[in-house]
Amino acid sequence: MRIDVFTLFPEWFAWMDGVRHLQNARRQGDLETRFFSYRDHTVLSGGQVDDAPFGGGPGMVLRVDVVARAFEQVYGCDAERVRAERSVVVLTPRGRRFTDAVARELAAGPPLTLLCGRYEGFDERIHTLLASDAVSIGPYVLAGGEIPAMAVIDACARRIPGALGNAASLDAESFGTELGGRTEHPHYTRPADFRGHGVPDVLLSGDHGAVARWREAHLGTAPGAELGPRGGAC
Ligand code: 6GU
């Protein structure tokens, strides 16, 4: 998997170098991440990358010419041709919702280019001329696309074989195919008694069939079964 991120803050992503499943994927040669700063590619004075919206209004808008020039310098081809070879995904609250199915789709597709914005948003021509997709990680507004980009990288990269210690954990986990899109059952480990709070007897019984039935019966059946405040269903 090859993932390029364009951002004003490439250094924010440095912590991802230390993340175990990303390290595993990188070491196997199945993951390559690169981070580019729009500012390194702008020709505008003072490293400017944004501008006031036509028609007025608050905030600033990421300029299409800045993104186009960054693409041309990084990919060495016409900016509008990049999306023929890669999935060019804008991170924006206007995008389609990022789900496990979208993660699987992106992980299985062409190399990824993730575009992070700050400010009010992206010039619309970034969407229409340069991008091929737009993704949002949820119904709330963040100050920029960097945290969503990290979520996309994490969710996609852990699907690379060998990224996780135990490959089986991929399918049996929440939202995986084996669970039919449901969330995982609860887990328990030692101590069996924590301040008077025990563990379901069946999990200590050694009866694998009974354990499997208990887990099946305790799968999440969203919506409504998610963990919420104080660990209860909400
Ligand atoms: Cl992808 N970007 C921003 N700025 N806010 C968001 C988001 C993305 N997804 C949810 N909120």
Short mmCIF file of C-alpha atoms and ligand atoms in Angstrom, two decimals:
data_model
loop_
_atom_site.label_atom_id
_atom_site.label_comp_id
_atom_site.label_asym_id
_atom_site.label_seq_id
_atom_site.Cartn_x
_atom_site.Cartn_y
_atom_site.Cartn_z
CA MET A 1 0.00 0.00 0.00
CA ARG A 2 1.31 3.39 -0.90
CA ILE A 3 -0.18 6.41 0.86
CA ASP A 4 0.79 10.03 0.27
CA VAL A 5 -0.57 12.77 2.51
CA PHE A 6 -0.66 16.45 1.59
CA THR A 7 -0.97 18.72 4.60
CA LEU A 8 0.23 21.95 6.14
CA PHE A 9 1.56 19.93 9.07
CA PRO A 10 3.53 16.91 7.85
CA GLU A 11 5.41 16.79 11.16
CA TRP A 12 2.19 15.89 12.99
CA PHE A 13 2.38 12.48 11.39
CA ALA A 14 5.84 11.67 12.77
CA TRP A 15 4.38 9.72 15.69
CA MET A 16 3.00 7.18 13.25
CA ASP A 17 6.57 5.95 12.63
CA GLY A 18 6.45 4.34 16.07
CA VAL A 19 3.12 2.56 15.71
CA ARG A 20 3.62 -1.21 15.81
CA HIS A 21 1.22 -2.35 13.11
CA LEU A 22 2.47 0.34 10.74
CA GLN A 23 6.07 -0.66 11.49
CA ASN A 24 5.22 -4.29 10.77
CA ALA A 25 3.58 -3.38 7.47
CA ARG A 26 6.48 -1.13 6.50
CA ARG A 27 9.09 -3.74 7.35
CA GLN A 28 7.37 -6.23 5.09
CA GLY A 29 7.58 -3.70 2.29
CA ASP A 30 3.79 -3.57 2.04
CA LEU A 31 3.37 -0.02 3.30
CA GLU A 32 4.97 3.21 2.20
CA THR A 33 3.79 6.52 3.62
CA ARG A 34 4.98 9.93 2.49
CA PHE A 35 4.01 13.32 3.85
CA PHE A 36 4.17 16.51 1.83
CA SER A 37 3.65 20.10 2.86
CA TYR A 38 1.58 22.31 0.56
CA ARG A 39 3.86 25.15 1.64
CA ASP A 40 6.89 23.51 0.05
CA HIS A 41 5.14 23.75 -3.31
CA THR A 42 3.45 27.14 -3.31
CA VAL A 43 4.83 29.95 -5.43
CA LEU A 44 2.91 32.54 -3.45
CA SER A 45 4.79 34.88 -1.16
CA GLY A 46 5.24 33.91 2.46
CA GLY A 47 4.28 30.31 1.77
CA GLN A 48 0.64 31.26 1.30
CA VAL A 49 -1.64 28.35 0.43
CA ASP A 50 -5.13 29.71 1.14
CA ASP A 51 -7.21 32.72 0.28
CA ALA A 52 -10.41 34.54 1.20
CA PRO A 53 -13.59 33.09 -0.34
CA PHE A 54 -15.05 34.83 -3.40
CA GLY A 55 -18.38 36.29 -2.40
CA GLY A 56 -17.14 37.05 1.06
CA GLY A 57 -17.58 35.30 4.35
CA PRO A 58 -15.40 34.07 7.17
CA GLY A 59 -12.39 31.82 6.97
CA MET A 60 -9.94 30.94 4.28
CA VAL A 61 -10.08 28.43 1.43
CA LEU A 62 -7.28 26.13 0.24
CA ARG A 63 -6.23 27.20 -3.27
CA VAL A 64 -6.55 24.82 -6.22
CA ASP A 65 -3.40 26.16 -7.91
CA VAL A 66 -1.34 25.32 -4.82
CA VAL A 67 -2.59 21.72 -4.74
CA ALA A 68 -2.11 21.38 -8.51
CA ARG A 69 1.49 22.56 -8.30
CA ALA A 70 2.20 20.24 -5.38
CA PHE A 71 0.86 17.31 -7.43
CA GLU A 72 2.91 18.27 -10.46
CA GLN A 73 6.12 18.53 -8.47
CA VAL A 74 5.57 15.30 -6.54
CA TYR A 75 4.12 13.15 -9.34
CA GLY A 76 5.81 14.74 -12.35
CA CYS A 77 2.64 14.73 -14.45
CA ASP A 78 -0.28 17.00 -15.12
CA ALA A 79 -2.19 17.47 -11.85
CA GLU A 80 -5.46 16.39 -13.44
CA ARG A 81 -3.92 13.07 -14.43
CA VAL A 82 -3.00 12.00 -10.90
CA ARG A 83 -6.46 10.66 -10.16
CA ALA A 84 -6.24 8.34 -13.15
CA GLU A 85 -3.51 6.42 -11.31
CA ARG A 86 -4.37 6.99 -7.65
CA SER A 87 -7.36 7.42 -5.37
CA VAL A 88 -7.21 11.10 -4.51
CA VAL A 89 -9.28 11.47 -1.35
CA VAL A 90 -10.22 14.81 0.18
CA LEU A 91 -10.75 14.71 3.95
CA THR A 92 -13.78 16.89 4.57
CA PRO A 93 -16.94 16.82 6.68
CA ARG A 94 -18.76 16.93 3.33
CA GLY A 95 -17.35 13.56 2.33
CA ARG A 96 -18.99 10.13 2.42
CA ARG A 97 -18.84 8.47 5.81
CA PHE A 98 -15.67 6.48 6.49
CA THR A 99 -16.72 2.97 7.49
CA ASP A 100 -14.96 -0.38 7.67
CA ALA A 101 -16.30 -1.10 4.18
CA VAL A 102 -14.72 2.10 2.86
CA ALA A 103 -11.44 1.19 4.61
CA ARG A 104 -11.48 -2.18 2.86
CA GLU A 105 -12.29 -0.53 -0.46
CA LEU A 106 -9.46 2.00 -0.16
CA ALA A 107 -6.97 -0.62 1.09
CA ALA A 108 -7.71 -2.81 -1.94
CA GLY A 109 -7.62 0.00 -4.48
CA PRO A 110 -4.94 2.03 -6.23
CA PRO A 111 -2.32 4.02 -4.28
CA LEU A 112 -3.86 6.65 -2.03
CA THR A 113 -3.37 10.38 -1.96
CA LEU A 114 -5.00 12.03 1.05
CA LEU A 115 -5.63 15.77 1.00
CA CYS A 116 -5.92 17.55 4.34
CA GLY A 117 -7.33 21.03 4.59
CA ARG A 118 -7.57 23.57 7.33
CA TYR A 119 -9.72 26.68 7.40
CA GLU A 120 -13.18 26.75 5.81
CA GLY A 121 -12.39 24.16 3.24
CA PHE A 122 -11.17 23.41 -0.23
CA ASP A 123 -11.72 25.36 -3.42
CA GLU A 124 -14.48 23.38 -5.16
CA ARG A 125 -12.22 22.81 -8.18
CA ILE A 126 -9.97 20.65 -5.99
CA HIS A 127 -12.94 18.27 -5.79
CA THR A 128 -14.03 18.55 -9.40
CA LEU A 129 -10.64 18.58 -11.16
CA LEU A 130 -8.10 16.91 -8.89
CA ALA A 131 -9.82 14.54 -6.46
CA SER A 132 -11.63 11.26 -7.02
CA ASP A 133 -13.28 10.82 -3.63
CA ALA A 134 -14.12 12.64 -0.39
CA VAL A 135 -14.35 11.09 3.05
CA SER A 136 -15.58 12.23 6.48
CA ILE A 137 -14.92 10.31 9.69
CA GLY A 138 -18.12 11.37 11.43
CA PRO A 139 -20.88 13.91 11.94
CA TYR A 140 -18.83 16.56 13.68
CA VAL A 141 -16.47 19.27 12.47
CA LEU A 142 -12.74 19.07 13.16
CA ALA A 143 -10.35 21.95 12.60
CA GLY A 144 -8.59 20.06 9.83
CA GLY A 145 -8.20 16.81 7.97
CA GLU A 146 -5.05 15.58 9.69
CA ILE A 147 -6.72 13.47 12.37
CA PRO A 148 -9.13 11.97 9.80
CA ALA A 149 -6.12 11.16 7.57
CA MET A 150 -4.49 9.36 10.50
CA ALA A 151 -7.69 7.38 11.03
CA VAL A 152 -7.76 6.38 7.35
CA ILE A 153 -4.09 5.33 7.38
CA ASP A 154 -4.56 3.32 10.57
CA ALA A 155 -7.71 1.55 9.40
CA CYS A 156 -6.32 0.74 5.95
CA ALA A 157 -2.80 -0.26 6.99
CA ARG A 158 -3.95 -2.74 9.62
CA ARG A 159 -5.62 -4.68 6.84
CA ILE A 160 -2.19 -5.41 5.29
CA PRO A 161 -1.37 -9.09 5.94
CA GLY A 162 1.18 -9.32 8.73
CA ALA A 163 0.46 -5.86 10.10
CA LEU A 164 -1.37 -7.31 13.06
CA GLY A 165 0.31 -9.93 15.19
CA ASN A 166 -2.56 -12.35 14.78
CA ALA A 167 -4.00 -12.35 11.27
CA ALA A 168 -7.15 -14.08 12.50
CA SER A 169 -7.99 -11.03 14.55
CA LEU A 170 -8.87 -9.16 11.36
CA ASP A 171 -12.02 -11.04 10.47
CA ALA A 172 -13.28 -11.85 13.93
CA GLU A 173 -13.07 -8.25 15.04
CA SER A 174 -15.73 -5.61 15.18
CA PHE A 175 -17.37 -4.89 11.81
CA GLY A 176 -15.43 -7.72 10.13
CA THR A 177 -17.13 -10.07 7.68
CA GLU A 178 -17.11 -13.02 10.08
CA LEU A 179 -19.32 -11.06 12.46
CA GLY A 180 -21.64 -9.91 9.70
CA GLY A 181 -20.88 -6.28 10.42
CA ARG A 182 -21.66 -6.56 14.11
CA THR A 183 -19.35 -5.42 16.87
CA GLU A 184 -17.31 -7.77 19.00
CA HIS A 185 -18.40 -9.58 22.15
CA PRO A 186 -16.99 -8.38 25.50
CA HIS A 187 -13.55 -9.62 26.56
CA TYR A 188 -12.23 -10.59 29.99
CA THR A 189 -8.75 -11.45 31.24
CA ARG A 190 -7.03 -11.88 34.61
CA PRO A 191 -7.79 -11.19 37.37
CA ALA A 192 -10.94 -13.36 37.47
CA ASP A 193 -12.08 -11.34 40.44
CA PHE A 194 -11.54 -7.59 40.51
CA ARG A 195 -12.77 -6.00 43.73
CA GLY A 196 -15.68 -8.39 43.88
CA HIS A 197 -16.52 -8.07 40.18
CA GLY A 198 -16.20 -11.43 38.53
CA VAL A 199 -16.21 -12.91 35.04
CA PRO A 200 -19.04 -14.89 33.39
CA ASP A 201 -18.62 -18.50 34.61
CA VAL A 202 -18.90 -19.90 31.10
CA LEU A 203 -15.65 -18.20 30.07
CA LEU A 204 -13.81 -20.05 32.85
CA SER A 205 -15.54 -23.37 32.14
CA GLY A 206 -13.16 -24.67 29.48
CA ASP A 207 -16.23 -25.64 27.40
CA HIS A 208 -15.31 -24.23 23.99
CA GLY A 209 -18.76 -24.82 22.53
CA ALA A 210 -20.43 -22.99 25.40
CA VAL A 211 -17.89 -20.16 25.13
CA ALA A 212 -18.60 -19.81 21.40
CA ARG A 213 -22.36 -19.72 22.05
CA TRP A 214 -21.94 -17.11 24.79
CA ARG A 215 -19.82 -14.92 22.51
CA GLU A 216 -22.27 -15.25 19.63
CA ALA A 217 -25.11 -14.23 21.96
CA HIS A 218 -23.14 -11.20 23.15
CA LEU A 219 -22.14 -9.71 19.82
CA GLY A 220 -23.06 -6.08 19.42
CA THR A 221 -26.10 -5.55 17.25
CA ALA A 222 -25.70 -1.90 16.43
CA PRO A 223 -27.36 0.49 16.63
CA GLY A 224 -28.22 0.78 20.28
CA ALA A 225 -25.80 -1.81 21.63
CA GLU A 226 -22.68 0.32 21.49
CA LEU A 227 -20.82 0.99 24.66
CA GLY A 228 -21.75 4.38 26.00
CA PRO A 229 -21.46 6.42 29.15
CA ARG A 230 -20.37 4.24 32.13
CA GLY A 231 -19.90 1.27 29.82
CA GLY A 232 -23.62 0.68 29.40
CA ALA A 233 -25.50 0.33 26.17
CA CYS A 234 -26.61 3.72 24.92
CL1 6GU B 1 -12.51 14.39 7.11
N1 6GU B 1 -12.46 16.79 8.17
C1 6GU B 1 -12.85 17.72 9.05
N2 6GU B 1 -12.30 18.95 9.02
N3 6GU B 1 -13.79 17.51 9.96
C2 6GU B 1 -14.33 16.30 9.98
C3 6GU B 1 -13.96 15.27 9.10
C4 6GU B 1 -13.01 15.57 8.17
N4 6GU B 1 -14.68 14.18 9.37
C5 6GU B 1 -15.45 14.51 10.39
N5 6GU B 1 -15.26 15.80 10.76
#
